[in-house]
Structure formats: structure tokens, C-alpha cells
mmCIF file of C-alpha atoms in Angstrom:
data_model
loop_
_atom_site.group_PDB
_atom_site.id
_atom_site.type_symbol
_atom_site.label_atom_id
_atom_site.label_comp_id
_atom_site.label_asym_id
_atom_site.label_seq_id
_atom_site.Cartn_x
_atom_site.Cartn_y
_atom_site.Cartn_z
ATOM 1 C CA UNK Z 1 10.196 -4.073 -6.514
ATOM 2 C CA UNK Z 2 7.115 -2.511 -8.109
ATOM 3 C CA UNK Z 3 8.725 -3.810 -12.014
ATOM 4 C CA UNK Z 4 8.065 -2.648 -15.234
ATOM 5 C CA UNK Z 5 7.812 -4.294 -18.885
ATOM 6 C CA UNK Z 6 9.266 -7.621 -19.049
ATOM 7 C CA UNK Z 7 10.015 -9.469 -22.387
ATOM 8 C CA UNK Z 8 8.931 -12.728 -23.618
ATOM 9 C CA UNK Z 9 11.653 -15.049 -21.985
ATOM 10 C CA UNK Z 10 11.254 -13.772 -18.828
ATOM 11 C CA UNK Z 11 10.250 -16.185 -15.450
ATOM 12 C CA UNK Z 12 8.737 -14.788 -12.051
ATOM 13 C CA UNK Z 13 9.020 -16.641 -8.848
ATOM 14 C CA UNK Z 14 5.756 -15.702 -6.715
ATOM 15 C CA UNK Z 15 5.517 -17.500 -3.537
ATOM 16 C CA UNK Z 16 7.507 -20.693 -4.778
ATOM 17 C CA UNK Z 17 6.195 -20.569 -8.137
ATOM 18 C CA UNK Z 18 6.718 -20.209 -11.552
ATOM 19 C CA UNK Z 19 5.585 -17.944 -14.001
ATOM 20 C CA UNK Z 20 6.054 -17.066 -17.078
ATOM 21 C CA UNK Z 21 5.266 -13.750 -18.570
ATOM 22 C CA UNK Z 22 3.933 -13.477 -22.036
ATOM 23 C CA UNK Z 23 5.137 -10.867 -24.175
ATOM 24 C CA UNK Z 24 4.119 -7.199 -23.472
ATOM 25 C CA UNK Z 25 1.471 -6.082 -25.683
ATOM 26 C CA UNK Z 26 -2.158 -6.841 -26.440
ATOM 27 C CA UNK Z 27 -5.685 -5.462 -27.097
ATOM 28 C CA UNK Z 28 -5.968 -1.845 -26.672
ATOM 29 C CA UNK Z 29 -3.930 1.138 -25.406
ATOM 30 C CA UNK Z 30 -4.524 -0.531 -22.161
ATOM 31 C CA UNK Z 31 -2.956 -3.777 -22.341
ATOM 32 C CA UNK Z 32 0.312 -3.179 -24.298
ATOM 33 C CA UNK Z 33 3.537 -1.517 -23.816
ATOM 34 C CA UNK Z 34 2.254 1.994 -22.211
ATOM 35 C CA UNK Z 35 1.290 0.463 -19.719
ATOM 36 C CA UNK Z 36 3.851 -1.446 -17.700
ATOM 37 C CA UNK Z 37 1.630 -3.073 -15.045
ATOM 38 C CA UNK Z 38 -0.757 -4.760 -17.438
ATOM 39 C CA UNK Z 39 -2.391 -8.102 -17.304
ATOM 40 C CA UNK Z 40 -1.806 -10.961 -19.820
ATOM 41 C CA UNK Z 41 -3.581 -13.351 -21.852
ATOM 42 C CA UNK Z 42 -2.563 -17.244 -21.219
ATOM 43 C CA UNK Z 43 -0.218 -19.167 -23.114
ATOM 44 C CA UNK Z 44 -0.911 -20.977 -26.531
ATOM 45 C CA UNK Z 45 -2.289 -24.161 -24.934
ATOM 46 C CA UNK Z 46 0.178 -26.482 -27.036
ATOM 47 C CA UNK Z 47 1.134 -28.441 -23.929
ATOM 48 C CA UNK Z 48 -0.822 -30.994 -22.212
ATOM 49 C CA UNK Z 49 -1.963 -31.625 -18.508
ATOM 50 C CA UNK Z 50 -0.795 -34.445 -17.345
ATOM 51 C CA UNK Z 51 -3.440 -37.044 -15.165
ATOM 52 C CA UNK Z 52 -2.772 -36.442 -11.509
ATOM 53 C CA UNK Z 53 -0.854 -32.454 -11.874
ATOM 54 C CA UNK Z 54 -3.863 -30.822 -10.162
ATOM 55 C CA UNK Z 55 -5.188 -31.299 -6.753
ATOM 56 C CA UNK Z 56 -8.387 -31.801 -6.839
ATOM 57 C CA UNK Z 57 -10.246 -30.630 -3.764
ATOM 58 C CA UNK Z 58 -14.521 -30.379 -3.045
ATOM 59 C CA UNK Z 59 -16.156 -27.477 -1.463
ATOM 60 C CA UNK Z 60 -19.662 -28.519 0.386
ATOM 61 C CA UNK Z 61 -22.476 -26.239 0.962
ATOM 62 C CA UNK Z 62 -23.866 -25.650 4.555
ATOM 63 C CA UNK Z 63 -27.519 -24.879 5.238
ATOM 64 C CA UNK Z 64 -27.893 -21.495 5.833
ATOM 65 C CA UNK Z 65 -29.013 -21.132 2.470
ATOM 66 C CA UNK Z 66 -29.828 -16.660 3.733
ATOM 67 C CA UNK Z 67 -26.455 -16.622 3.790
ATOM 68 C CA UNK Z 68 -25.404 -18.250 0.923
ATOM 69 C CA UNK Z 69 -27.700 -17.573 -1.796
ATOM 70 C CA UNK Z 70 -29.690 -14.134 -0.097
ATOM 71 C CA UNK Z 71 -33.204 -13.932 -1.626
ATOM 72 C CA UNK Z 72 -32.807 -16.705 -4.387
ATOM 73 C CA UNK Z 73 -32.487 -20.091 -2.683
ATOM 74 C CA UNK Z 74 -35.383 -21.163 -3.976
ATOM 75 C CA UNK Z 75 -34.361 -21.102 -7.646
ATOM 76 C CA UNK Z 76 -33.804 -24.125 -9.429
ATOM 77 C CA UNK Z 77 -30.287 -23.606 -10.522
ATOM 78 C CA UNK Z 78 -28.941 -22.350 -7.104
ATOM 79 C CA UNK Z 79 -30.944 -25.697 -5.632
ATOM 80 C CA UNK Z 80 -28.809 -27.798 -7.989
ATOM 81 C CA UNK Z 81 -25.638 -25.846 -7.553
ATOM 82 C CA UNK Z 82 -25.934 -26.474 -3.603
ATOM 83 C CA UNK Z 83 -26.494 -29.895 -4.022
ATOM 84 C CA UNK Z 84 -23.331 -30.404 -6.138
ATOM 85 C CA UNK Z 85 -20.901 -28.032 -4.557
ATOM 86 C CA UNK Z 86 -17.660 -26.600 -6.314
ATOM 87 C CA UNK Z 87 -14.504 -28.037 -7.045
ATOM 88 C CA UNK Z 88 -11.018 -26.323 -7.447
ATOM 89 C CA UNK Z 89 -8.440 -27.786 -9.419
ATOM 90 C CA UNK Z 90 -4.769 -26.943 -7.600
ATOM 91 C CA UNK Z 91 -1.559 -27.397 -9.124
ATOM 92 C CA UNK Z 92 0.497 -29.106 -6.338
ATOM 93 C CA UNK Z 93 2.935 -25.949 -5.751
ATOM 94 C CA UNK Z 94 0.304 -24.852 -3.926
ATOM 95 C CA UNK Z 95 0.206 -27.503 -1.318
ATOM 96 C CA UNK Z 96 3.664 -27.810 -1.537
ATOM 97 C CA UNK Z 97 4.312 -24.430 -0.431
ATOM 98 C CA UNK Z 98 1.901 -23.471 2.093
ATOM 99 C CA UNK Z 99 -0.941 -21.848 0.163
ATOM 100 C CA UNK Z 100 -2.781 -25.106 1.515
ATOM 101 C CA UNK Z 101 -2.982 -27.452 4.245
ATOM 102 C CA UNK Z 102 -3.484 -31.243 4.360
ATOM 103 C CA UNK Z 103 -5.771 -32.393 7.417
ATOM 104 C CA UNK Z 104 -5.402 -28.799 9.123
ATOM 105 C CA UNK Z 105 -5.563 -28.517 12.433
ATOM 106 C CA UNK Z 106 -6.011 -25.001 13.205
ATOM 107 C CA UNK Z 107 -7.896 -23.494 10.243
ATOM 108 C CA UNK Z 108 -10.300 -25.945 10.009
ATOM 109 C CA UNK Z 109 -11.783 -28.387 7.270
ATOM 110 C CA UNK Z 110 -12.903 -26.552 4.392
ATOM 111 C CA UNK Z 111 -12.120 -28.604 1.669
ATOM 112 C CA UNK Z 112 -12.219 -32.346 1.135
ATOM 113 C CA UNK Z 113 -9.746 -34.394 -1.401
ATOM 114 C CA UNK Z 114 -10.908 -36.420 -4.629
ATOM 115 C CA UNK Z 115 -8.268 -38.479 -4.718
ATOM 116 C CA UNK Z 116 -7.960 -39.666 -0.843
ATOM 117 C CA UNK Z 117 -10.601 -38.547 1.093
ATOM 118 C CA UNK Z 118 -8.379 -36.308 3.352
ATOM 119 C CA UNK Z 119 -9.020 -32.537 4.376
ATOM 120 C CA UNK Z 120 -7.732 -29.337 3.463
ATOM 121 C CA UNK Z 121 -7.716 -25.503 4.534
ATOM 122 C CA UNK Z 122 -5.676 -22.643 3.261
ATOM 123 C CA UNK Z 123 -2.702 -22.311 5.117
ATOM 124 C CA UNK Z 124 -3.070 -20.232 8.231
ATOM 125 C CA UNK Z 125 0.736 -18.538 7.518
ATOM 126 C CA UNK Z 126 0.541 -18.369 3.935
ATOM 127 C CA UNK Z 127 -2.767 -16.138 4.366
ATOM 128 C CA UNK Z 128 -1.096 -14.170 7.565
ATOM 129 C CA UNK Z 129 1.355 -13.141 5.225
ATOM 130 C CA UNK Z 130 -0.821 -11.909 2.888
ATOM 131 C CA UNK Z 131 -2.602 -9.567 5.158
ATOM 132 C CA UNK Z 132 0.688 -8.245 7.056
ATOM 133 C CA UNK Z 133 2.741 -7.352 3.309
ATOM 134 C CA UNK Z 134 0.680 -8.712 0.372
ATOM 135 C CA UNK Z 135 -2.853 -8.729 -1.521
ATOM 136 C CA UNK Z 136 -4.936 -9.258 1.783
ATOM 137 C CA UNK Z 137 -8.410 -10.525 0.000
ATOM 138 C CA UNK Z 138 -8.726 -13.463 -2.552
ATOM 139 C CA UNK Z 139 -8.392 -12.077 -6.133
ATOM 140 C CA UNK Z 140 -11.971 -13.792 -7.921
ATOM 141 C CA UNK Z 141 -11.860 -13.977 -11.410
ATOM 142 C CA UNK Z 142 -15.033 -15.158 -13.076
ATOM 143 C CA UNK Z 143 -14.318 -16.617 -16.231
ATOM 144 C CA UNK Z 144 -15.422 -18.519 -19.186
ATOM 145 C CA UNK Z 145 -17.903 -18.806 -22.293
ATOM 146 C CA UNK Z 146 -17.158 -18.507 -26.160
ATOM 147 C CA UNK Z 147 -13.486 -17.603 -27.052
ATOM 148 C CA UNK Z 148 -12.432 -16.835 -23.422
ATOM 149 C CA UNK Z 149 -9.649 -19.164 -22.658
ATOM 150 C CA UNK Z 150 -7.643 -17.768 -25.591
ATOM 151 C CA UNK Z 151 -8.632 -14.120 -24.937
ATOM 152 C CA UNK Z 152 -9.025 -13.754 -20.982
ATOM 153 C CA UNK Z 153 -6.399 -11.429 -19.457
ATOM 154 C CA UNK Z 154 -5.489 -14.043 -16.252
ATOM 155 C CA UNK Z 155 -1.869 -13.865 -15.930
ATOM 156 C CA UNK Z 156 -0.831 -11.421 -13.675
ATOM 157 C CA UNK Z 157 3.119 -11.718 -13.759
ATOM 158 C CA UNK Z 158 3.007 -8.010 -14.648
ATOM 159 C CA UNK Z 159 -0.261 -7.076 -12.075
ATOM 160 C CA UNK Z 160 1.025 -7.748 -9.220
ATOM 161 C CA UNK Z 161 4.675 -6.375 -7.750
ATOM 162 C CA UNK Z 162 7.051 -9.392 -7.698
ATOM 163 C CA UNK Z 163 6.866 -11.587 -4.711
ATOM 164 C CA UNK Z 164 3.789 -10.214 -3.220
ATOM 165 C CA UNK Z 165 1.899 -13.150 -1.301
ATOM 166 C CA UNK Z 166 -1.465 -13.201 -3.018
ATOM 167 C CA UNK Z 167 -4.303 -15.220 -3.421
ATOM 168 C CA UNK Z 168 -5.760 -15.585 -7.336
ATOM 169 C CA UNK Z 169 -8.754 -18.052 -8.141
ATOM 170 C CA UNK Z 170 -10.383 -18.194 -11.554
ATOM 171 C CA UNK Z 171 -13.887 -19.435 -11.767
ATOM 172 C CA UNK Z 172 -14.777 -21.519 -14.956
ATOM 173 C CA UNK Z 173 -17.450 -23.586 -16.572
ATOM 174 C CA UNK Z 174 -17.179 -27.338 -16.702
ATOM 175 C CA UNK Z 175 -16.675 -27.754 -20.085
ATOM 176 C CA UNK Z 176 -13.875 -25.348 -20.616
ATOM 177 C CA UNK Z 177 -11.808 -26.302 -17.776
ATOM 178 C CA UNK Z 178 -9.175 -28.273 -19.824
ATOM 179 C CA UNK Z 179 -8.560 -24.991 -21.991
ATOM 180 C CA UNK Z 180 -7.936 -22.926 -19.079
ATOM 181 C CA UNK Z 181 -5.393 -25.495 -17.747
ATOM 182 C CA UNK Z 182 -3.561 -25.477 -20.731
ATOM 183 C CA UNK Z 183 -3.479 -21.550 -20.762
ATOM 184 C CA UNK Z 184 -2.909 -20.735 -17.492
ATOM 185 C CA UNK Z 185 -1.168 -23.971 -15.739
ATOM 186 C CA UNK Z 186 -0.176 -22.580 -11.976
ATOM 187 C CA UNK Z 187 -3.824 -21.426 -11.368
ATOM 188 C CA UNK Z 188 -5.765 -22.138 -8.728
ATOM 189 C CA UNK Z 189 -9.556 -23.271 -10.826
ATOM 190 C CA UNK Z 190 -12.992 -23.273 -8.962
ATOM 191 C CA UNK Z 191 -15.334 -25.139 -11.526
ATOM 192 C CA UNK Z 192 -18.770 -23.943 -11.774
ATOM 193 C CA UNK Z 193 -21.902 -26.165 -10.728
ATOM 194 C CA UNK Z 194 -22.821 -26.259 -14.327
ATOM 195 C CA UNK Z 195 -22.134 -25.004 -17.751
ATOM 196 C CA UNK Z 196 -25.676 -23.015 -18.367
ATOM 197 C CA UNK Z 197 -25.342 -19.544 -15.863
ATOM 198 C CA UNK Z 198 -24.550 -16.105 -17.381
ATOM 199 C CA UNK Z 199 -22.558 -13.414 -15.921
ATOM 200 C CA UNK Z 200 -24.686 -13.107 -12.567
ATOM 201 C CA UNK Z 201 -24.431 -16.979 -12.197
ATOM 202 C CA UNK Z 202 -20.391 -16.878 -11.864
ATOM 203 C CA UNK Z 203 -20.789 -13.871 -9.467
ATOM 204 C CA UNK Z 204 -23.233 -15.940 -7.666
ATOM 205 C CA UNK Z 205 -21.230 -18.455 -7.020
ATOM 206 C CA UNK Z 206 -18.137 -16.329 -6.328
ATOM 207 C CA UNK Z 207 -19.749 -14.985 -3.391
ATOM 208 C CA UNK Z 208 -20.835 -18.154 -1.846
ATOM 209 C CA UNK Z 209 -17.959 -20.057 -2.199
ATOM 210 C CA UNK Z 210 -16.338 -16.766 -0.203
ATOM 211 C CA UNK Z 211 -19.171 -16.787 2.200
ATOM 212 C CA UNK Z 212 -18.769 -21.262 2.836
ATOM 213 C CA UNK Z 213 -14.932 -20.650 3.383
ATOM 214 C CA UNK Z 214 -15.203 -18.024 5.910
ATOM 215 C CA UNK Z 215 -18.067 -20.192 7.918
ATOM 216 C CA UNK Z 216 -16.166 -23.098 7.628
ATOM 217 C CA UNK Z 217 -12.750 -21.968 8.599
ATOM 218 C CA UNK Z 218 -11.685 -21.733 12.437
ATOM 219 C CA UNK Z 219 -8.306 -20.256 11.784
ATOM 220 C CA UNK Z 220 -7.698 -16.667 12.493
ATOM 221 C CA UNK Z 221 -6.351 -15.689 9.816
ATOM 222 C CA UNK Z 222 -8.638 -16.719 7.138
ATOM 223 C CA UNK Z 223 -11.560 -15.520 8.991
ATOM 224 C CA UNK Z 224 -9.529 -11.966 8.472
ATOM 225 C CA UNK Z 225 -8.682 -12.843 5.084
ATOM 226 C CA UNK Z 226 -11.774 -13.424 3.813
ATOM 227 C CA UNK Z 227 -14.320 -10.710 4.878
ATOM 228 C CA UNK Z 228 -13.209 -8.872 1.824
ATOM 229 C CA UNK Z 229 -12.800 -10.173 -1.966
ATOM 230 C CA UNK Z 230 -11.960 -8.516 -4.696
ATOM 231 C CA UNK Z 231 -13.661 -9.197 -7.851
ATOM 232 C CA UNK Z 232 -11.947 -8.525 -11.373
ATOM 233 C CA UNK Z 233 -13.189 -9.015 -14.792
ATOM 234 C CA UNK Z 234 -11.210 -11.142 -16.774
ATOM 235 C CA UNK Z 235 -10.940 -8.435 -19.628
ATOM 236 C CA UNK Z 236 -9.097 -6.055 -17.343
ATOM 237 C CA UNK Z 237 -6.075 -5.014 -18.747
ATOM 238 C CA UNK Z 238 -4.199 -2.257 -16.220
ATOM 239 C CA UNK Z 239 -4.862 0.049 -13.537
ATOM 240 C CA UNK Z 240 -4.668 3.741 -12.987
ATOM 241 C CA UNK Z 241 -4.559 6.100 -10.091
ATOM 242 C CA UNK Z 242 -6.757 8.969 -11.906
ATOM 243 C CA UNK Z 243 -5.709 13.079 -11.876
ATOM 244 C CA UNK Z 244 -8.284 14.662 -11.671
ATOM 245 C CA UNK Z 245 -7.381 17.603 -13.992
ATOM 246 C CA UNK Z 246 -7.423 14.658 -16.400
ATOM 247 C CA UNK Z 247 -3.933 15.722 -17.631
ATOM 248 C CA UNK Z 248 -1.272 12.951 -16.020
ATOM 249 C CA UNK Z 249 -3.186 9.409 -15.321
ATOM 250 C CA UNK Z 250 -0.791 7.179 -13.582
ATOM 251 C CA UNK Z 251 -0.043 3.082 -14.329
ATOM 252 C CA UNK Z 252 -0.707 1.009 -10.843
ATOM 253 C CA UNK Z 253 -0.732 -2.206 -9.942
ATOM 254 C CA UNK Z 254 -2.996 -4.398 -8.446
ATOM 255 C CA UNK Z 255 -1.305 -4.283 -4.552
ATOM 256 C CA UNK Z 256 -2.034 -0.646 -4.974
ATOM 257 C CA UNK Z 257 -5.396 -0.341 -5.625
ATOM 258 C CA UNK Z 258 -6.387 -3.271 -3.471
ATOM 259 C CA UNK Z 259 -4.597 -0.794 -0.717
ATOM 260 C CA UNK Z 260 -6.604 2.224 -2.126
ATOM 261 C CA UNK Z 261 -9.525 0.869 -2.652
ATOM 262 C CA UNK Z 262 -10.419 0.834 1.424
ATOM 263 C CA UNK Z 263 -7.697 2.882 3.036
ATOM 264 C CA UNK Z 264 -9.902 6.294 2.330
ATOM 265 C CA UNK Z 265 -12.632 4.444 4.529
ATOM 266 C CA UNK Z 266 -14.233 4.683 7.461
ATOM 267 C CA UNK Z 267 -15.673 1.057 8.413
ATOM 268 C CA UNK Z 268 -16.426 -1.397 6.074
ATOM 269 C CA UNK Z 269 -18.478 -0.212 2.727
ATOM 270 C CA UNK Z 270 -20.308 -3.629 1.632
ATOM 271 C CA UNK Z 271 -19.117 -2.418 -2.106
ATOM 272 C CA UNK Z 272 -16.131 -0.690 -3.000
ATOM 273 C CA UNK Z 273 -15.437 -0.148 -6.901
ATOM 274 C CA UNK Z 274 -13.612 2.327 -9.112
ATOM 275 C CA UNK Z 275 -13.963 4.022 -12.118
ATOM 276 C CA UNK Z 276 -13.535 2.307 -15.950
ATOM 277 C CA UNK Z 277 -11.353 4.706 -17.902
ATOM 278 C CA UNK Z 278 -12.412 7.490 -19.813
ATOM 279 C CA UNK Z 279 -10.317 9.681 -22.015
ATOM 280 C CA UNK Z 280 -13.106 11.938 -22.796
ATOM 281 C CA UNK Z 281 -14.136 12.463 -19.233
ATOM 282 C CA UNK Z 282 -12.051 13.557 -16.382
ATOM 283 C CA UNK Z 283 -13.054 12.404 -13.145
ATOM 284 C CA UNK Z 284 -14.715 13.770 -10.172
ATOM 285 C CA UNK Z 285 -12.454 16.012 -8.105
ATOM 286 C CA UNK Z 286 -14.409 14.253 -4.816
ATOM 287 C CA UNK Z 287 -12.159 11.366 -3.860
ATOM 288 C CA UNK Z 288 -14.747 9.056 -3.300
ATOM 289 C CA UNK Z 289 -18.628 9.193 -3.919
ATOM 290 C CA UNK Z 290 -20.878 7.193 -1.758
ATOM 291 C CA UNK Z 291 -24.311 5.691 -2.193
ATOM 292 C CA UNK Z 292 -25.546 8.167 1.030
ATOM 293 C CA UNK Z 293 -24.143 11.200 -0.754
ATOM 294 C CA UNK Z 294 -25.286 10.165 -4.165
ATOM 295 C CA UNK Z 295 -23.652 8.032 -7.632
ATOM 296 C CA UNK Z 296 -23.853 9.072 -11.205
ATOM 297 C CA UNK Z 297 -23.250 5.092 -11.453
ATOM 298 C CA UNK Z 298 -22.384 2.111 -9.120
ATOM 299 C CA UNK Z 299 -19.285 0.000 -9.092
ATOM 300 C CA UNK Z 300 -18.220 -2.553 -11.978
ATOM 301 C CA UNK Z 301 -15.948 -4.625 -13.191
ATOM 302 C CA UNK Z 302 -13.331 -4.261 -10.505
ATOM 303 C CA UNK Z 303 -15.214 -3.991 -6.947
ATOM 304 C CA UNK Z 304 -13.876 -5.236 -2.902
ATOM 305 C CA UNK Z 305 -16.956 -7.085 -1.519
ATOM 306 C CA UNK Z 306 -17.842 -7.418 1.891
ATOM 307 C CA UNK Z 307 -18.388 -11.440 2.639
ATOM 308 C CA UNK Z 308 -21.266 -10.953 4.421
ATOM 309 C CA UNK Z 309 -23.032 -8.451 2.569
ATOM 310 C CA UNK Z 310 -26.644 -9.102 3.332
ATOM 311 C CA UNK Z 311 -27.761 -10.059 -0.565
ATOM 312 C CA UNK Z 312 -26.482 -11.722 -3.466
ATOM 313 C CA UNK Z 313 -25.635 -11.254 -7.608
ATOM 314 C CA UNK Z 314 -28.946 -12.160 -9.575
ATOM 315 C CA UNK Z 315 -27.942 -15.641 -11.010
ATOM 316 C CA UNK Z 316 -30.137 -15.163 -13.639
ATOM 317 C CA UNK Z 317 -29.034 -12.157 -14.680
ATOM 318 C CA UNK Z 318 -27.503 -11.743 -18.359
ATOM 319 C CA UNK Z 319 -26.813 -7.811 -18.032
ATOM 320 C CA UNK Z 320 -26.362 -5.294 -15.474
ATOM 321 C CA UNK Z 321 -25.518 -7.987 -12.808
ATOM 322 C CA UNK Z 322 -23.345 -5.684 -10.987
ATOM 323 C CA UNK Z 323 -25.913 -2.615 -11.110
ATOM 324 C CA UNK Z 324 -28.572 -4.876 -9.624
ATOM 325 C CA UNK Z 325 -26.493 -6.388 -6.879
ATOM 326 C CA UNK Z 326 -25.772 -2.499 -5.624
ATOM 327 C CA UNK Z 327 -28.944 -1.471 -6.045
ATOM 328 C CA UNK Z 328 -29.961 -4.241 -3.694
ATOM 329 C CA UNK Z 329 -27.240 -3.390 -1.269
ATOM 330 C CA UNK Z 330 -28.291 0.553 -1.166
ATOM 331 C CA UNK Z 331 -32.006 -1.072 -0.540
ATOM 332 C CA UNK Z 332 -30.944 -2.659 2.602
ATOM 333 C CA UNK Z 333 -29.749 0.182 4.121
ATOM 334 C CA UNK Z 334 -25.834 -1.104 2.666
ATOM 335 C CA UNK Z 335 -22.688 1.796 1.989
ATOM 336 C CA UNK Z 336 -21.878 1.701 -1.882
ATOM 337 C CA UNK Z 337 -18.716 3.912 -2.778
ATOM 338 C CA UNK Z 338 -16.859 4.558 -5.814
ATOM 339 C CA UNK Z 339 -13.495 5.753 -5.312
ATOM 340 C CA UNK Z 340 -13.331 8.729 -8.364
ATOM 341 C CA UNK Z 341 -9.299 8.625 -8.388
ATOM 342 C CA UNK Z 342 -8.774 5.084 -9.054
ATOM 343 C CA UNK Z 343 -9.875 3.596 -12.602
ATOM 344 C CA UNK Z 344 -9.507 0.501 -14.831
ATOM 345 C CA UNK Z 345 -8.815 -0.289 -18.115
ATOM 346 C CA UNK Z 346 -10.182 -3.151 -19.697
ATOM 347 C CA UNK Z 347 -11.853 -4.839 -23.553
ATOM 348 C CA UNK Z 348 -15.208 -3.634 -23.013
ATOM 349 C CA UNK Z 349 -13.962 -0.134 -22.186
ATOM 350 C CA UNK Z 350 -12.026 0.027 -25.175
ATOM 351 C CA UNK Z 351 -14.358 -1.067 -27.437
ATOM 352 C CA UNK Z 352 -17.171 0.675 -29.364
ATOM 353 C CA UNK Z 353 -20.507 -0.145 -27.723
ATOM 354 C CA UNK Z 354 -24.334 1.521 -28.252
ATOM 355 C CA UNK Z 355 -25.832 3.288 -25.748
ATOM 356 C CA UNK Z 356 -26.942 1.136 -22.454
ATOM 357 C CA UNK Z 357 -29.541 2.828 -20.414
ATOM 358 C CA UNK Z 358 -30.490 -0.347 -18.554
ATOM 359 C CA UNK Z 359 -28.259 0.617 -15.423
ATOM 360 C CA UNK Z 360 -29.503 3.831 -15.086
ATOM 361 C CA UNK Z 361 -33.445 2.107 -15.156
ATOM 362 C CA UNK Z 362 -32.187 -0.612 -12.701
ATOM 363 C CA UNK Z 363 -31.350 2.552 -10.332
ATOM 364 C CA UNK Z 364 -34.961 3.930 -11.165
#
């Protein structure tokens, strides 16, 4: 069913495995009890990880570096981050149940193993299943820096309806990947190249491991799977299908705005995003404004991605990655939308900040 609040004790089954939901509440209107779909913050990371619990699997870069890395191949820390590749820590549910494949036959390699030098894909069924009745694009979290695995809003017991095949990676600095494990111990974790990049870094690398998993795969499925991925921050805390007359704002979850976010659409928009929440402000009575028709402001913080969009996040950027990358996209002749009746809530929205023109100059 779609669920509602959940208390403390309470233990979701989601393709095979476990979860446990943390209590309802948290950091702002947004992420406590009024709204019933909300996102949670890990556990307390009193536990340990035992040696040998995760999978760990290596993703290799090809050499279409256009494709990969857009205009900035030829910086020094996307050089490096080629060279090394990405690695994603998987509990062993995952291959246990389907989500991947040992020595695949027909999806393809994709991934190679630490531990015995044997392949891996994601499982062609597990990822049919998700595009006939679940989430049908990975769910990318980018994650990480200061605080974060404490604070970061990555359990999604409460997100996503119960028993809806789905796809969730987080995407973490080196150094903090033991505190995410302890937090959040049946995620899948992609480990950064290194521990230096800012926000457009992680996006970066988001998009090319999306991009090196679609070229590499044979199966059908993922092919389908991944032309789209959905991109969250980890500070998101619920989801709302907006009223226009601003009066009756309504709690969603995650399977329905993935749903919304492209069924209004004619082809495939390289960047689909919604609106943050804003009590002051009702929103546009125009279901969707486009990047041909004209934006007050491009999509953040929770955007659908086309794989092969023809350009990539600035991975130098330390602000305004997001209005950048669709600012590139609108310069290649690319669709932007914004879809006015869908919105987010998240930390930063909540939160008192200073004025910010630097968007609206990146547009200029």
C-alpha cells in the first residue's frame, strides 16, 4: 500500500530486505510527523561492520572520455578519477536476491569483484521489474562531507510505498565510508575517486558512473533502465504534489513523483526538476514551464536526468552546480522543464539563508 507513519519498532521488507524505520520526526515541518511519506536520517552507528558483509565490486572507465566527462576531460581531477574508477560497496542481500548478477550472461560485464576476480551486472529481472511496477531509474544520492553521515536523510522506509522494486545508490567520499555503513547498513555505496571534490564533483561522477553502466551493459533491460536517473539531495525530507491556489499541498511519495515527473511529457526533456517548497509563494498555475517557453529558475535538488545528455556537472564547482549544468544544457539546444505542481521539502529550504543572486547571473 501507499503507508503512512510508522513507529520506531517497526521492520519493512523491500525486495528481500530488511529495513528498519527510524522514528517519525526530524528537522523541520518537513521531515516529522505531518508528513507521513518523509525520509529518515540513519541509525546511531553503535554497531559494527563486520570484514567480508559488503560486496565489493569495481567500475572501469571506457575511453570515450565526450561522453563521460563532456567538456572537462582534460582536468586534472577527472584525469585521476578515470584512472582509478569507482567502487560500490553491496551488502550481500543484494546478490542474493537478484538486484545483481555473478558472471552475467545476458546483461553484460559491468562490474568486476575485489575479492575473486569474477563479473557482475545488475540483474536483468530485478531491473524489468522495476520498470513494469516500481521506481524505473536508479535513485543517486550524492552524499558526504562534515556532519553528514549523522544528519543525511537516506533511509527511505517511509519514501517509497512498501515493496516497490527500486534501485537506491548513495555516493560517498573515501574517508567517510565506514560512517555511512554503520548508519545506513542495506545500502548500496559508490565511493568517490577521492576525498577533495565539492558538490559538482559528486554530481560529476554520478553521471558518469550512469553513463559507463549503460555503455557497458548488453541487457535490455538496463539499457531501458538507465537512460533516466533521478538525482536527490540527501537533505530532502518529503514530497508534495503542489495546489496551485496554494491552499491544500498534498504529501507524496517518491514512486509518485518519479511517475509525475515525465508522464506530462512529450519525448525525453534532458532535465526534469520540480519546485523546493514555498509557503509564501504559491506556484505557477502552468503545469510545467520549459526552458523554450521560459524559467524564473532551473531545476534543483531533486531533478530526472537524461544519461546521455550531451554535457556534464562542473566538477569544480562549489555553488550553483545544478544552475550551471542547465544552463549548459539550454546552450546546446537541450529541453529544461520544471514541473510547477510537484515540489520538495528539504534542510536548506527550511532554513534561513541570505540572498543568492549567483543563479540568476549564471543564467545571464
Amino acid at each position: 500500500g501507499s503507508g503512512g507513519s510508522l513507529d520506531g519498532s517497526t521492520m519493512l521488507y523491500v525486495e528481500g530486505r530488511q529495513q528498519q524505520a527510524g522514528g517519525v520526526g526530524g528537522a523541520g515541518g518537513a521531515g516529522g510527523a505531518s508528513h507521513p511519506y518523509t525520509t529518515l536520517p540513519g541509525s546511531s552507528g553503535s554497531g559494527s561492520v563486520e570484514q567480508g558483509e559488503d560486496r565489493e565490486l569495481t567500475l572501469a572507465f571506457g575511453s570515450d572520455v565526450r561522453a563521460l566527462c563532456g567538456s572537462f576531460g582534460a582536468i586534472e581531477s577527472v584525469q585521476r578519477g578515470r584512472a582509478v574508477g569507482l567502487r560500490l560497496l553491496v551488502p550481500e542481500s543484494y546478490i542474493e536476491d537478484g538486484t545483481f548478477e555473478f558472471d552475467p550472461g545476458v546483461g553484460g560485464v559491468v562490474f568486476g569483484s575485489v575479492a575473486d576476480g569474477g563479473s557482475f551486472c545488475f540483474g536483468e529481472a530485478f531491473l524489468a521489474r522495476c520498470l513494469a511496477n516500481g521506481i524505473g531509474q536508479p535513485i543517486c544520492v550524492p552524499s558526504g562531507g562534515g556532519d553528514k553521515p549523522d544528519t543525511a536523510r537516506l533511509n527511505y522506509s517511509q519514501f517509497v510505498e512498501c515493496g516497490t522494486p527500486h534501485l537506491h545508490i548513495v555516493f560517498v567520499k573515501p574517508r567517510q565510508v565506514t560512517e555511512y555503513r554503520l548508519r545506513f547498513p542495506q545500502l548500496v555505496l559508490c565511493v568517490l575517486p577521492t576525498d577533495d571534490g565539492n558538490v559538482g564533483d559528486a554530481r560529476f561522477w554520478v553521471k558518469a558512473f550512469c553513463v559507463e553502466v549503460r555503455r557497458r551493459s548488453s541487457g535490455s533491460s538496463t539499457r531501458a533502465f538507465f537512460e533516466r536517473f533521478l538525482m536527490l539531495d540527501d537533505d530532502v525530507t518529503g514530497l508534495l504534489k503542489l495546489d496551485p491556489a496554494g491552499d491544500n499541498d498534498e504529501p507524496i511519495t517518491l514512486n509518485a513523483l518519479a511517475a509525475g515527473l515525465l508522464k506530462p511529457l512529450a519525448g525525453q526533456p534532458a532535465l526534469v526538476g520540480c519546485h523546493a517548497h514555498n509557503a509564501t509563494r504559491s506556484p505557477s498555475k502552468d503545469p510545467v514551464s520549459t526552458s523554450s517557453t521560459g524559467l524564473t529558475s532551473t531545476p534543483a535538488v531533486v531533478v530526472s536526468v537524461r544519461t546521455d545528455a550531451p554535457t556534464q556537472y562542473h566538477p569544480l564547482a562549489e555553488r550553483a552546480e545544478d544552475s550551471d549544468f542547465a544552463q549548459r544544457l539550454i546552450a546546446a539546444g537541450e529541453v529544461v522543464v520544471k514541473c510547477n505542481h510537484l515540489g520538495y521539502r528539504s534542510g536548506s529550504c527550511e532554513r534561513e539563508r541570505e540572498p543568492d543572486d549567483l543563479a540568476a547571473r549564471i543564467g545571464e
